[in-house]
Every structure is written in C-alpha cells, then in structure tokens.
Short mmCIF file of C-alpha atoms in Angstrom, two decimals:
data_model
loop_
_atom_site.label_atom_id
_atom_site.label_comp_id
_atom_site.label_asym_id
_atom_site.label_seq_id
_atom_site.Cartn_x
_atom_site.Cartn_y
_atom_site.Cartn_z
CA MET A 1 0.00 0.00 0.00
CA ASP A 2 1.38 3.39 -0.91
CA THR A 3 1.18 6.59 1.06
CA ILE A 4 -1.90 8.61 0.15
CA SER A 5 -0.96 12.03 -1.23
CA PRO A 6 2.78 12.08 -0.49
CA VAL A 7 3.97 15.25 1.22
CA THR A 8 7.04 17.31 0.53
CA GLN A 9 10.31 15.33 0.62
CA LEU A 10 11.58 15.10 4.17
CA HIS A 11 15.30 14.73 3.53
CA GLN A 12 17.64 17.30 2.08
CA GLU A 13 20.52 16.75 -0.31
CA ALA A 14 23.92 16.59 1.33
CA SER A 15 24.94 19.90 -0.26
CA ALA A 16 21.95 21.86 1.08
CA PRO A 17 22.62 24.30 3.95
CA ARG A 18 21.77 23.09 7.43
CA LEU A 19 19.39 24.96 9.68
CA GLN A 20 19.84 25.78 13.33
CA ILE A 21 17.41 23.32 14.91
CA THR A 22 15.14 24.45 17.76
CA SER A 23 12.69 22.18 19.54
CA ALA A 24 9.03 22.52 18.57
CA LYS A 25 8.18 23.25 22.22
CA THR A 26 10.63 26.16 22.36
CA LEU A 27 9.25 27.54 19.10
CA ALA A 28 5.65 27.21 20.28
CA GLU A 29 6.45 29.10 23.47
CA SER A 30 8.00 32.04 21.58
CA SER A 31 5.93 35.09 22.44
CA ASN A 32 6.24 36.61 18.96
CA LEU A 33 5.39 33.48 16.95
CA THR A 34 2.40 34.13 14.67
CA SER A 35 3.34 31.87 11.75
CA ILE A 36 5.50 28.81 11.25
CA PRO A 37 9.06 29.11 9.93
CA SER A 38 9.24 28.19 6.24
CA HIS A 39 11.16 24.97 6.89
CA TYR A 40 8.09 23.56 8.72
CA ALA A 41 5.72 24.09 5.78
CA PHE A 42 4.50 21.00 3.92
CA THR A 43 2.76 21.05 0.58
CA THR A 44 -0.95 21.76 0.85
CA PRO A 45 -2.93 18.49 1.02
CA THR A 46 -5.39 17.72 -1.72
CA SER A 47 -9.10 17.82 -0.90
CA GLY A 48 -9.27 14.02 -1.02
CA ASP A 49 -6.67 13.87 1.74
CA GLN A 50 -8.89 15.44 4.38
CA ALA A 51 -9.82 13.20 7.29
CA VAL A 52 -13.39 12.37 8.25
CA HIS A 53 -15.08 10.99 11.33
CA ALA A 54 -16.00 7.33 11.09
CA ASP A 55 -19.74 6.68 10.79
CA HIS A 56 -21.77 4.09 12.62
CA ASP A 57 -21.58 1.55 9.80
CA ASP A 58 -17.85 1.89 9.25
CA SER A 59 -16.27 2.81 12.57
CA ILE A 60 -12.97 1.99 14.23
CA PRO A 61 -13.49 -1.31 16.09
CA VAL A 62 -13.63 -1.47 19.87
CA ILE A 63 -12.20 -4.60 21.51
CA ASP A 64 -13.05 -5.46 25.11
CA PHE A 65 -9.91 -7.05 26.54
CA SER A 66 -11.82 -8.63 29.42
CA LEU A 67 -13.74 -10.78 26.92
CA LEU A 68 -10.50 -12.07 25.37
CA SER A 69 -9.66 -13.63 28.74
CA SER A 70 -13.24 -14.66 29.57
CA SER A 71 -13.86 -18.08 31.08
CA ASN A 72 -17.02 -18.27 28.98
CA PRO A 73 -15.93 -20.09 25.79
CA ASP A 74 -18.66 -18.51 23.64
CA GLN A 75 -17.75 -15.00 24.80
CA ARG A 76 -14.07 -15.61 24.21
CA SER A 77 -14.64 -17.16 20.79
CA LYS A 78 -16.67 -14.15 19.70
CA ALA A 79 -14.00 -11.79 21.05
CA ILE A 80 -11.27 -13.64 19.11
CA SER A 81 -13.40 -13.41 15.96
CA ASP A 82 -13.95 -9.66 16.51
CA LEU A 83 -10.21 -9.21 17.02
CA ALA A 84 -9.43 -11.01 13.75
CA LYS A 85 -11.89 -8.80 11.87
CA ALA A 86 -10.42 -5.65 13.44
CA CYS A 87 -6.86 -6.65 12.49
CA GLN A 88 -7.79 -7.71 8.96
CA ASP A 89 -10.22 -4.92 8.06
CA TRP A 90 -8.77 -1.92 9.89
CA GLY A 91 -5.38 -2.78 11.41
CA VAL A 92 -6.33 -0.65 14.40
CA PHE A 93 -8.76 -0.87 17.30
CA MET A 94 -9.65 0.79 20.58
CA LEU A 95 -8.89 -1.44 23.57
CA ILE A 96 -11.13 -1.06 26.62
CA ASN A 97 -11.25 -2.86 29.99
CA HIS A 98 -7.55 -3.64 29.64
CA GLY A 99 -6.76 -3.67 33.35
CA VAL A 100 -4.11 -0.91 33.43
CA PRO A 101 -5.19 1.48 36.21
CA GLU A 102 -6.28 4.97 35.17
CA SER A 103 -4.05 6.42 37.90
CA GLN A 104 -1.02 4.70 36.38
CA MET A 105 -1.86 6.00 32.91
CA LYS A 106 -2.18 9.55 34.22
CA ALA A 107 1.06 9.28 36.20
CA THR A 108 2.86 8.18 33.03
CA VAL A 109 1.53 11.13 31.01
CA ASP A 110 2.46 13.56 33.79
CA ALA A 111 5.96 12.11 34.20
CA LEU A 112 6.73 12.33 30.49
CA MET A 113 5.34 15.86 30.27
CA GLY A 114 7.80 16.60 33.06
CA PHE A 115 10.67 15.40 30.87
CA PHE A 116 9.71 17.80 28.08
CA ASP A 117 9.58 20.61 30.66
CA LEU A 118 13.29 20.14 31.41
CA THR A 119 15.71 22.70 30.00
CA GLU A 120 17.01 22.19 26.46
CA GLU A 121 20.47 21.61 27.94
CA GLU A 122 19.18 18.78 30.11
CA LYS A 123 17.21 17.15 27.29
CA ASN A 124 20.02 17.53 24.77
CA LYS A 125 22.16 15.13 26.80
CA PHE A 126 20.10 12.41 25.12
CA LEU A 127 20.33 13.54 21.52
CA GLY A 128 20.72 10.27 19.61
CA LYS A 129 22.04 9.36 16.20
CA HIS A 130 21.18 5.70 15.75
CA VAL A 131 17.84 3.91 15.87
CA LEU A 132 19.27 1.41 18.36
CA ASP A 133 20.62 3.99 20.81
CA PRO A 134 18.98 3.09 24.15
CA ILE A 135 17.67 6.64 24.79
CA ILE A 136 17.01 9.19 22.06
CA TYR A 137 15.66 12.72 22.44
CA GLY A 138 15.07 14.85 19.39
CA THR A 139 12.79 16.98 17.28
CA SER A 140 11.18 16.32 13.88
CA PHE A 141 12.18 12.84 12.55
CA LYS A 142 15.88 13.09 11.73
CA ALA A 143 16.35 16.80 12.23
CA SER A 144 19.96 16.88 11.01
CA VAL A 145 18.87 15.82 7.51
CA ASP A 146 15.17 16.69 7.34
CA LYS A 147 14.44 19.33 4.76
CA VAL A 148 10.91 19.89 6.02
CA LEU A 149 10.78 19.70 9.81
CA LEU A 150 7.98 18.09 11.77
CA TRP A 151 6.23 20.03 14.54
CA ARG A 152 7.12 17.37 17.06
CA ASP A 153 9.58 16.67 19.86
CA PHE A 154 10.15 13.09 20.97
CA LEU A 155 11.78 10.81 23.49
CA LYS A 156 12.43 7.13 22.75
CA MET A 157 13.63 4.56 25.27
CA MET A 158 14.45 0.88 24.96
CA VAL A 159 12.67 -0.70 27.90
CA HIS A 160 13.19 -4.42 27.22
CA PRO A 161 15.13 -6.73 27.38
CA LYS A 162 16.98 -4.06 29.39
CA PHE A 163 15.24 -1.01 30.81
CA HIS A 164 16.64 2.42 29.91
CA CYS A 165 15.31 5.79 31.05
CA PRO A 166 16.65 9.33 31.63
CA PRO A 167 17.41 9.98 35.32
CA GLU A 168 15.45 13.24 35.29
CA PRO A 169 12.91 14.38 36.21
CA GLU A 170 12.89 12.67 39.58
CA GLY A 171 10.57 9.67 39.67
CA LEU A 172 10.38 9.23 35.89
CA SER A 173 12.24 5.92 35.91
CA GLU A 174 10.04 4.37 38.59
CA VAL A 175 6.81 5.44 36.88
CA LEU A 176 7.88 4.19 33.46
CA ALA A 177 9.27 0.90 34.78
CA GLU A 178 5.91 0.14 36.38
CA TYR A 179 3.90 1.25 33.34
CA THR A 180 5.96 -0.70 30.79
CA GLY A 181 5.78 -3.78 32.98
CA GLU A 182 1.98 -3.60 32.82
CA LEU A 183 2.00 -3.06 29.05
CA ARG A 184 4.42 -5.93 28.52
CA LYS A 185 1.95 -8.32 30.12
CA LEU A 186 -0.95 -6.80 28.20
CA ALA A 187 0.88 -6.99 24.87
CA ARG A 188 1.80 -10.65 25.29
CA GLU A 189 -1.81 -11.55 26.06
CA LEU A 190 -2.94 -9.62 22.98
CA LEU A 191 -0.38 -11.42 20.84
CA LYS A 192 -1.62 -14.77 22.13
CA ALA A 193 -5.15 -13.82 21.08
CA ILE A 194 -3.92 -12.56 17.69
CA SER A 195 -1.93 -15.76 17.18
CA GLU A 196 -5.07 -17.75 17.91
CA SER A 197 -7.12 -15.54 15.56
CA LEU A 198 -4.73 -16.49 12.74
CA GLY A 199 -5.32 -20.17 13.41
CA LEU A 200 -1.78 -20.65 14.71
CA GLY A 201 -2.52 -21.54 18.32
CA PRO A 202 -2.07 -19.12 21.23
CA GLY A 203 1.65 -19.75 21.78
CA TYR A 204 2.91 -19.52 18.20
CA ILE A 205 3.88 -15.82 18.03
CA ASP A 206 5.38 -15.89 21.52
CA GLU A 207 7.68 -18.76 20.61
CA ALA A 208 8.46 -17.85 16.98
CA MET A 209 9.26 -14.22 17.82
CA ASN A 210 11.33 -15.09 20.95
CA MET A 211 9.20 -12.80 23.07
CA ASP A 212 11.17 -13.46 26.26
CA SER A 213 13.89 -11.33 24.63
CA SER A 214 11.46 -9.04 22.82
CA LEU A 215 12.74 -5.59 21.84
CA GLN A 216 10.31 -3.09 23.34
CA ILE A 217 10.46 0.66 22.87
CA LEU A 218 8.49 3.29 24.74
CA ALA A 219 8.25 6.68 23.07
CA ALA A 220 6.62 10.00 23.81
CA ASN A 221 5.66 12.42 21.05
CA LEU A 222 4.97 16.02 22.04
CA TYR A 223 2.92 18.13 19.61
CA PRO A 224 2.76 21.72 20.92
CA PRO A 225 0.13 24.17 19.65
CA CYS A 226 1.01 25.29 16.13
CA PRO A 227 0.03 28.73 14.79
CA GLN A 228 -0.67 27.27 11.32
CA PRO A 229 -1.63 23.62 11.86
CA GLU A 230 -2.99 23.29 8.32
CA LEU A 231 0.50 23.94 6.89
CA ALA A 232 2.67 21.91 9.28
CA MET A 233 2.65 18.21 10.20
CA GLY A 234 3.18 16.27 13.41
CA LEU A 235 4.02 12.97 11.73
CA PRO A 236 3.28 12.18 8.09
CA SER A 237 1.80 8.92 6.88
CA HIS A 238 3.83 5.95 8.10
CA SER A 239 3.61 2.43 9.48
CA ASP A 240 5.21 1.09 12.65
CA TYR A 241 8.12 -1.35 12.70
CA GLY A 242 7.21 -3.89 15.38
CA LEU A 243 4.46 -6.45 15.84
CA LEU A 244 1.99 -4.23 17.69
CA THR A 245 1.88 -0.68 18.97
CA ILE A 246 -0.17 0.18 22.06
CA LEU A 247 -0.79 3.92 22.17
CA MET A 248 -1.83 6.07 25.09
CA GLN A 249 -2.63 9.77 24.57
CA ASN A 250 -4.08 12.69 26.42
CA ASP A 251 -7.60 13.72 25.51
CA ILE A 252 -6.52 15.84 22.53
CA GLY A 253 -7.30 14.40 19.10
CA GLY A 254 -4.78 14.32 16.26
CA LEU A 255 -4.27 10.67 15.32
CA GLN A 256 -5.63 9.65 11.92
CA VAL A 257 -5.62 6.21 10.27
CA ASN A 258 -5.99 5.20 6.64
CA HIS A 259 -8.81 2.81 5.88
CA GLY A 260 -10.08 1.96 2.42
CA GLY A 261 -8.10 4.80 0.88
CA LYS A 262 -9.58 7.42 3.21
CA TRP A 263 -8.25 9.08 6.35
CA PHE A 264 -10.29 8.67 9.53
CA LYS A 265 -9.98 10.66 12.73
CA VAL A 266 -9.34 8.56 15.83
CA ASP A 267 -11.29 10.32 18.56
CA PRO A 268 -9.87 9.52 22.00
CA ILE A 269 -11.94 7.31 24.31
CA PRO A 270 -11.22 7.98 28.00
CA ASN A 271 -8.85 5.38 29.49
CA ALA A 272 -8.74 3.34 26.27
CA PHE A 273 -5.62 2.37 24.35
CA VAL A 274 -5.31 2.60 20.58
CA VAL A 275 -3.71 -0.61 19.28
CA ASN A 276 -2.42 -0.91 15.73
CA THR A 277 -0.86 -3.71 13.73
CA ALA A 278 2.73 -3.14 12.60
CA ASP A 279 5.24 -4.30 10.00
CA GLN A 280 6.46 -7.53 11.60
CA LEU A 281 2.91 -8.78 12.11
CA GLU A 282 2.18 -8.14 8.43
CA ILE A 283 5.27 -10.14 7.46
CA MET A 284 4.60 -12.95 9.95
CA SER A 285 0.95 -13.22 8.85
CA ASN A 286 2.06 -13.21 5.17
CA GLY A 287 0.03 -10.07 4.56
CA LYS A 288 -3.23 -11.22 6.14
CA TYR A 289 -2.98 -8.50 8.80
CA LYS A 290 -1.65 -5.36 7.11
CA SER A 291 0.55 -2.82 8.85
CA VAL A 292 -1.74 0.20 9.04
CA LEU A 293 -0.83 3.67 7.78
CA HIS A 294 -1.40 6.46 10.25
CA ARG A 295 -0.35 10.07 10.83
CA ALA A 296 -0.52 12.84 13.43
CA VAL A 297 -1.99 16.26 12.65
CA LEU A 298 -1.79 19.43 14.72
CA ASN A 299 -3.97 22.04 16.37
CA ASN A 300 -3.41 25.68 17.36
CA LYS A 301 -4.79 25.57 20.91
CA THR A 302 -3.52 22.72 23.07
CA THR A 303 -0.50 20.45 23.48
CA ARG A 304 -1.07 16.85 22.50
CA ILE A 305 1.09 14.03 23.81
CA SER A 306 1.02 10.47 22.49
CA ILE A 307 2.88 7.63 24.16
CA PRO A 308 3.34 4.58 21.90
CA PHE A 309 4.66 1.30 23.26
CA SER A 310 6.14 -0.81 20.47
CA ILE A 311 6.52 -4.52 21.05
CA GLY A 312 8.64 -6.40 18.54
CA PRO A 313 10.49 -9.69 18.17
CA SER A 314 13.90 -10.17 19.73
CA PRO A 315 16.54 -8.22 17.77
CA ASN A 316 18.09 -11.35 16.23
CA THR A 317 14.84 -13.06 15.30
CA VAL A 318 14.49 -13.66 11.57
CA VAL A 319 10.86 -12.85 10.84
CA VAL A 320 9.27 -15.02 8.14
CA PRO A 321 5.68 -15.82 7.20
CA ALA A 322 4.22 -18.57 9.38
CA GLU A 323 4.35 -21.91 7.55
CA GLN A 324 0.67 -22.55 8.31
CA LEU A 325 -0.23 -19.37 6.37
CA VAL A 326 1.81 -20.34 3.30
CA ASP A 327 1.01 -22.91 0.66
CA GLY A 328 2.30 -23.58 -2.82
CA LYS A 329 -0.78 -22.31 -4.63
CA HIS A 330 -2.77 -19.34 -3.37
CA ASN A 331 -0.75 -18.13 -0.38
CA GLN A 332 2.90 -18.23 -1.34
CA ALA A 333 5.43 -16.48 0.92
CA THR A 334 5.62 -12.88 -0.25
CA TYR A 335 8.23 -11.34 2.09
CA ILE A 336 12.02 -11.54 2.26
CA SER A 337 13.48 -12.97 5.48
CA ARG A 338 15.31 -10.37 7.55
CA ASN A 339 16.21 -10.21 11.23
CA TYR A 340 14.46 -7.54 13.27
CA LYS A 341 17.58 -5.53 14.09
CA ASP A 342 18.46 -5.22 10.40
CA TYR A 343 14.87 -4.32 9.59
CA LEU A 344 14.93 -1.46 12.11
CA GLU A 345 18.10 -0.07 10.57
CA PHE A 346 16.67 -0.51 7.08
CA LYS A 347 13.47 1.31 8.00
CA GLN A 348 15.31 4.14 9.74
CA SER A 349 17.24 4.73 6.49
CA ARG A 350 14.02 5.17 4.49
CA VAL A 351 12.29 8.49 3.89
CA LEU A 352 9.46 8.52 6.43
CA ASN A 353 6.59 9.18 4.03
CA LYS A 354 7.46 6.80 1.20
CA GLY A 355 4.78 4.22 1.92
CA LEU A 356 4.59 0.97 3.81
CA CYS A 357 7.99 -0.49 4.56
CA PRO A 358 6.85 -4.13 4.22
CA ASN A 359 6.26 -3.45 0.52
CA GLN A 360 9.99 -2.79 0.22
CA VAL A 361 10.86 -6.29 1.48
CA LYS A 362 8.36 -8.18 -0.62
CA ILE A 363 9.66 -10.94 -2.87
#
C-alpha cells in the first residue's frame, strides 16, 4: 500500500545548507510566533486527503480485553473473531477494559510531560544518532537531515530486554518501569489472542518471535500548539516497525488512520488504548494482517502528547511468514526474510513518508 498524497520530501541533499534546529516546544512558546518558519511548511494536502469521522456503519473497532480472557468459551470465541476482523479490516482498534489502572496511565503522562519541561540543555544530553541507541531525544524525525521539519519533539527509550530511562525528572524511571511492565503483560496476552485468531494456536507468536527477549520501545511524542496547523505536520503517513503498537494519549485528538483509501480521525476514548498492527505482524501473517498507515496532525490551541509502546520480536529473530499461512498455490510467501535488528536499521534509512515499509521487502 502506498502513502496517500505524499507530502514534501523530508530529507535534504547533502549539499543543502543546514538549519539551526530548535525544539518545537521552544518555538511554540515564543511570544512573537504568529506563523510557522518556512522549513516547517509542507505542501498543501489535496481535498481528497482530508480526514473524516467514522460513521456508525464503518467505525474503528472497539475490543473489550476482558472478553479475550473470559472463562465463557462462547464470549471468548466471539472476542477472538472480533479481534481477527479488526486486524484484517482496519489494522487498528480501541482497547477497553484492559486492566491498566487509570491512575497509572495519568502518572505516566504527567511524568513524560515533566521530561519535556526540562531545560534544552538537560534534554540535549540524550540527543541520539542511531535507531538502536537506548535513549534518544530529538525533534522532527531526523532533524539533522530533514528538509521539512515536523512540529514534534520526541523521546524514545528501549525498555526491554533491558530497561533504559533518563534519570530526570525525579521519579520518571520508577513510573515508566511500572507502566511498561503492565503493558508488557498486556501486549503478550494480545499477541496470544492474535496468534489464535490467525489459526496458529495461542503460543505460536510468543515462541516464533522469541518474546522473552522481545525488543520493546516506549516513546513520547509532544505536539505543541502550532500557529498554522494546516501547513505543518506532526508525523506524516507511516507504518510502525514492530508487531503491535499500544498507544496512550491525552484527551486531545490528532491521530488519523488510513482505511479503504480514506483518512479517519481517531477520537480519544477515556482510558482506552489505541492498538495498531505493525510491519512484523504483516510479514509474519504473510500479509493477512496489514501494517496500518497512520499520521498525526496538529492544532493551534492545546498540546497533544502520544505515548506509543512498540513490542517487537527479539533483535536477532528472523521474521518469516508462518508456515501454516503459506502454501504452494494461493498463499505463497511474499516477504524476504530479515532479522528484526536489520529491519529497524533498514526502516530508519528510508524516507518517512514513502509508503509501507513491508512493501519494500516483498519478494
């Protein structure tokens, strides 16, 4: 699947002059800012690129996690079937009754907002250069080479197999260690249900992807108010690199997903997670569950924060289509084998808005 209405090229030629990079938060807090700097301006989207709200007959699925673990076999069977339909038709769903306490979710948002409130000098200690650096702070996507900058600051941390976190602000490490521990358990239960929904048995993904050594990354994306949100972009159309992404956000909308060639707004549901399928699940399922395209748009009033938790295979796992989903006639293997670490480096080297990365490793 290709990106719908590609935006201006993100990366500059090596000979182009480099800009002095300022964080989006610092820019947004400038008292005299009435318009965006020119290097934040994307091409104007076409009218067909505008997002709409989902209607009742074609709405983003809602999955009740408590039913996936129900002791009632009929309830659980229906929940597995609903999960399969959500993954196959949309590649994204709202997850309710997931068991993560509301107080813990709020504490995580507050703690990460506290990181972005640190001074630029404190945050810049974690400026990273490589996708596998354990802690990376930055702005845009790859600000040193981006020609058009994104109105976004971010923090990324590898939290499994080994937990990494900035030491400041005080208490951040404790809050995030507890939160990621809860999401790790939740993600593995979801993957068991997804494995079962593919007809593979509940333990297949866990074993094939070496989930005991799973590479898990927690990120925080900060989207400050933008004086011209219709001209700038938070994140352009992209897919995620892992198996699943579990997203928490504050109550400010901005996430949009592509479904059937149209963009749909994902309106936040209080205390719900947004879960989307990602590249490795598309490869492992031999394309049955597509890695969904999504993007983040901006507003001119309020700061939005999104906190995605990416769960992937172990770094050295070679991800291939499951044998049970491949046959010699109608469902031949359509993806090149590649270990997850190499895939991450490959994806990081791509221009962000050039379509779904799994298409670039198809046979």
